[in-house]
PDB file of C-alpha atoms in Angstrom:
ATOM      1  CA  UNK A   1      27.356 -14.744 216.290  1.00 79.00           C
ATOM      2  CA  UNK A   2      29.815 -12.471 218.041  1.00 87.00           C
ATOM      3  CA  UNK A   3      31.038  -9.476 216.068  1.00 91.00           C
ATOM      4  CA  UNK A   4      34.294  -7.751 216.958  1.00 94.00           C
ATOM      5  CA  UNK A   5      35.206  -4.183 216.023  1.00 95.00           C
ATOM      6  CA  UNK A   6      38.491  -2.437 216.756  1.00 96.00           C
ATOM      7  CA  UNK A   7      39.218   1.268 216.672  1.00 97.00           C
ATOM      8  CA  UNK A   8      41.842   3.758 217.729  1.00 98.00           C
ATOM      9  CA  UNK A   9      44.680   3.046 215.330  1.00 97.00           C
ATOM     10  CA  UNK A  10      46.432   6.100 213.977  1.00 97.00           C
ATOM     11  CA  UNK A  11      49.689   7.683 212.905  1.00 98.00           C
ATOM     12  CA  UNK A  12      51.657   8.774 215.958  1.00 98.00           C
ATOM     13  CA  UNK A  13      55.125  10.168 216.472  1.00 98.00           C
ATOM     14  CA  UNK A  14      57.796   8.181 218.327  1.00 98.00           C
ATOM     15  CA  UNK A  15      57.304   8.560 222.058  1.00 97.00           C
ATOM     16  CA  UNK A  16      53.605   9.154 221.647  1.00 98.00           C
ATOM     17  CA  UNK A  17      50.624   7.254 222.979  1.00 98.00           C
ATOM     18  CA  UNK A  18      47.513   5.633 221.592  1.00 98.00           C
ATOM     19  CA  UNK A  19      44.538   3.859 223.074  1.00 98.00           C
ATOM     20  CA  UNK A  20      42.991   1.043 221.084  1.00 98.00           C
ATOM     21  CA  UNK A  21      39.470  -0.188 221.686  1.00 98.00           C
ATOM     22  CA  UNK A  22      37.799  -3.475 220.887  1.00 97.00           C
ATOM     23  CA  UNK A  23      34.066  -3.894 221.266  1.00 95.00           C
ATOM     24  CA  UNK A  24      32.342  -7.248 220.984  1.00 93.00           C
ATOM     25  CA  UNK A  25      28.674  -7.933 220.530  1.00 88.00           C
ATOM     26  CA  UNK A  26      26.904 -10.619 222.496  1.00 76.00           C
ATOM     27  CA  UNK A  27      26.403 -11.246 226.174  1.00 75.00           C
ATOM     28  CA  UNK A  28      29.216 -10.305 228.506  1.00 68.00           C
ATOM     29  CA  UNK A  29      29.119 -13.699 230.179  1.00 73.00           C
ATOM     30  CA  UNK A  30      30.073 -15.386 226.893  1.00 81.00           C
ATOM     31  CA  UNK A  31      33.179 -13.240 226.378  1.00 83.00           C
ATOM     32  CA  UNK A  32      35.790 -15.246 228.232  1.00 86.00           C
ATOM     33  CA  UNK A  33      39.109 -13.888 227.044  1.00 94.00           C
ATOM     34  CA  UNK A  34      39.773 -10.746 225.019  1.00 95.00           C
ATOM     35  CA  UNK A  35      43.195 -10.241 223.554  1.00 97.00           C
ATOM     36  CA  UNK A  36      45.327  -8.144 221.238  1.00 98.00           C
ATOM     37  CA  UNK A  37      47.685  -9.434 218.584  1.00 98.00           C
ATOM     38  CA  UNK A  38      49.752  -7.548 216.069  1.00 98.00           C
ATOM     39  CA  UNK A  39      51.227  -8.245 212.680  1.00 98.00           C
ATOM     40  CA  UNK A  40      53.913  -6.096 211.143  1.00 96.00           C
ATOM     41  CA  UNK A  41      54.644  -6.191 207.394  1.00 92.00           C
ATOM     42  CA  UNK A  42      56.537  -9.344 206.484  1.00 94.00           C
ATOM     43  CA  UNK A  43      56.261 -10.791 209.986  1.00 96.00           C
ATOM     44  CA  UNK A  44      54.084 -13.350 211.699  1.00 97.00           C
ATOM     45  CA  UNK A  45      51.239 -12.447 213.991  1.00 97.00           C
ATOM     46  CA  UNK A  46      52.464 -11.797 217.536  1.00 97.00           C
ATOM     47  CA  UNK A  47      50.715 -11.901 220.894  1.00 98.00           C
ATOM     48  CA  UNK A  48      50.451  -8.494 222.587  1.00 98.00           C
ATOM     49  CA  UNK A  49      48.197  -8.843 225.627  1.00 98.00           C
ATOM     50  CA  UNK A  50      45.028 -10.496 226.878  1.00 98.00           C
ATOM     51  CA  UNK A  51      42.578 -10.155 229.716  1.00 96.00           C
ATOM     52  CA  UNK A  52      40.076 -12.604 231.122  1.00 94.00           C
ATOM     53  CA  UNK A  53      36.557 -11.848 232.238  1.00 90.00           C
ATOM     54  CA  UNK A  54      37.902 -11.801 235.809  1.00 91.00           C
ATOM     55  CA  UNK A  55      40.555  -9.224 234.962  1.00 93.00           C
ATOM     56  CA  UNK A  56      43.603 -11.494 234.845  1.00 96.00           C
ATOM     57  CA  UNK A  57      46.115 -10.070 232.390  1.00 97.00           C
ATOM     58  CA  UNK A  58      49.063 -11.387 230.385  1.00 97.00           C
ATOM     59  CA  UNK A  59      51.479  -9.474 228.171  1.00 97.00           C
ATOM     60  CA  UNK A  60      53.858 -10.343 225.390  1.00 97.00           C
ATOM     61  CA  UNK A  61      57.543 -10.235 226.280  1.00 94.00           C
ATOM     62  CA  UNK A  62      58.199  -7.192 224.101  1.00 92.00           C
ATOM     63  CA  UNK A  63      55.647  -5.026 225.926  1.00 92.00           C
ATOM     64  CA  UNK A  64      57.945  -4.342 228.886  1.00 84.00           C
ATOM     65  CA  UNK A  65      55.547  -2.116 230.776  1.00 89.00           C
ATOM     66  CA  UNK A  66      54.697   0.170 227.869  1.00 95.00           C
ATOM     67  CA  UNK A  67      51.157  -1.167 227.371  1.00 97.00           C
ATOM     68  CA  UNK A  68      48.202  -1.595 229.723  1.00 98.00           C
ATOM     69  CA  UNK A  69      45.205  -3.734 228.888  1.00 98.00           C
ATOM     70  CA  UNK A  70      41.854  -3.167 230.552  1.00 97.00           C
ATOM     71  CA  UNK A  71      38.281  -4.201 230.120  1.00 94.00           C
ATOM     72  CA  UNK A  72      34.817  -2.805 230.708  1.00 93.00           C
ATOM     73  CA  UNK A  73      32.532  -5.801 230.993  1.00 88.00           C
ATOM     74  CA  UNK A  74      29.418  -3.620 231.116  1.00 89.00           C
ATOM     75  CA  UNK A  75      30.306  -2.276 227.665  1.00 91.00           C
ATOM     76  CA  UNK A  76      31.862  -5.503 226.288  1.00 92.00           C
ATOM     77  CA  UNK A  77      34.887  -3.382 225.469  1.00 94.00           C
ATOM     78  CA  UNK A  78      38.586  -3.943 225.901  1.00 96.00           C
ATOM     79  CA  UNK A  79      41.238  -1.250 225.762  1.00 98.00           C
ATOM     80  CA  UNK A  80      44.941  -1.223 225.083  1.00 98.00           C
ATOM     81  CA  UNK A  81      46.768   1.853 226.306  1.00 98.00           C
ATOM     82  CA  UNK A  82      50.068   2.089 224.489  1.00 98.00           C
ATOM     83  CA  UNK A  83      52.735   4.510 225.705  1.00 97.00           C
ATOM     84  CA  UNK A  84      56.270   5.385 224.645  1.00 96.00           C
ATOM     85  CA  UNK A  85      55.637   4.075 221.171  1.00 97.00           C
ATOM     86  CA  UNK A  86      58.554   3.413 218.845  1.00 96.00           C
ATOM     87  CA  UNK A  87      58.667   2.749 215.085  1.00 96.00           C
ATOM     88  CA  UNK A  88      59.040  -0.982 215.677  1.00 95.00           C
ATOM     89  CA  UNK A  89      55.521  -1.011 217.093  1.00 97.00           C
ATOM     90  CA  UNK A  90      54.093  -0.218 213.684  1.00 97.00           C
ATOM     91  CA  UNK A  91      51.670  -3.005 212.801  1.00 98.00           C
ATOM     92  CA  UNK A  92      48.058  -3.974 212.343  1.00 98.00           C
ATOM     93  CA  UNK A  93      46.652  -4.612 215.795  1.00 98.00           C
ATOM     94  CA  UNK A  94      43.821  -7.131 215.891  1.00 98.00           C
ATOM     95  CA  UNK A  95      41.411  -8.101 218.608  1.00 97.00           C
ATOM     96  CA  UNK A  96      40.599 -11.719 219.354  1.00 96.00           C
ATOM     97  CA  UNK A  97      37.680 -12.731 221.515  1.00 95.00           C
ATOM     98  CA  UNK A  98      37.321 -16.204 222.962  1.00 94.00           C
ATOM     99  CA  UNK A  99      33.733 -17.035 223.757  1.00 89.00           C
ATOM    100  CA  UNK A 100      31.920 -20.033 225.090  1.00 85.00           C
ATOM    101  CA  UNK A 101      31.338 -21.160 221.498  1.00 85.00           C
ATOM    102  CA  UNK A 102      34.612 -20.326 219.799  1.00 90.00           C
ATOM    103  CA  UNK A 103      36.999 -17.558 218.790  1.00 93.00           C
ATOM    104  CA  UNK A 104      36.422 -14.453 216.711  1.00 93.00           C
ATOM    105  CA  UNK A 105      38.813 -11.963 215.162  1.00 95.00           C
ATOM    106  CA  UNK A 106      38.215  -8.345 214.334  1.00 96.00           C
ATOM    107  CA  UNK A 107      39.369  -6.720 211.108  1.00 96.00           C
ATOM    108  CA  UNK A 108      42.323  -4.970 212.736  1.00 97.00           C
ATOM    109  CA  UNK A 109      43.361  -1.366 213.185  1.00 98.00           C
ATOM    110  CA  UNK A 110      46.555   0.147 211.789  1.00 98.00           C
ATOM    111  CA  UNK A 111      49.077   1.669 214.165  1.00 98.00           C
ATOM    112  CA  UNK A 112      51.883   3.581 212.508  1.00 98.00           C
ATOM    113  CA  UNK A 113      54.689   5.103 214.547  1.00 98.00           C
ATOM    114  CA  UNK A 114      56.712   7.526 212.482  1.00 97.00           C
ATOM    115  CA  UNK A 115      58.086  11.036 212.548  1.00 96.00           C
TER     116      UNK A 115
END
């Protein structure tokens, strides 16, 4: 069974940057789509970005060029580079991996943007 682990969440000041990582176990060929979602307190989960095994990317409307998603298939790892962070980006960011046999979520990593 695929296991998913996120890391990189932290407290950062407005305008700062963070890079989140998501590593999945299992064979690279089974990891079809890797994506990031976020959930802020009192709000529903929201799509952030995703990347396919071929490198095709999609972003949520709110991203507006601030985030870049990338993937290292050799390491089964996906990254989310987040720049120009603002307080409204505070949330738990979770990784979702779609495999040939289903979907798996990680436990999430907390991103807090505050001065």
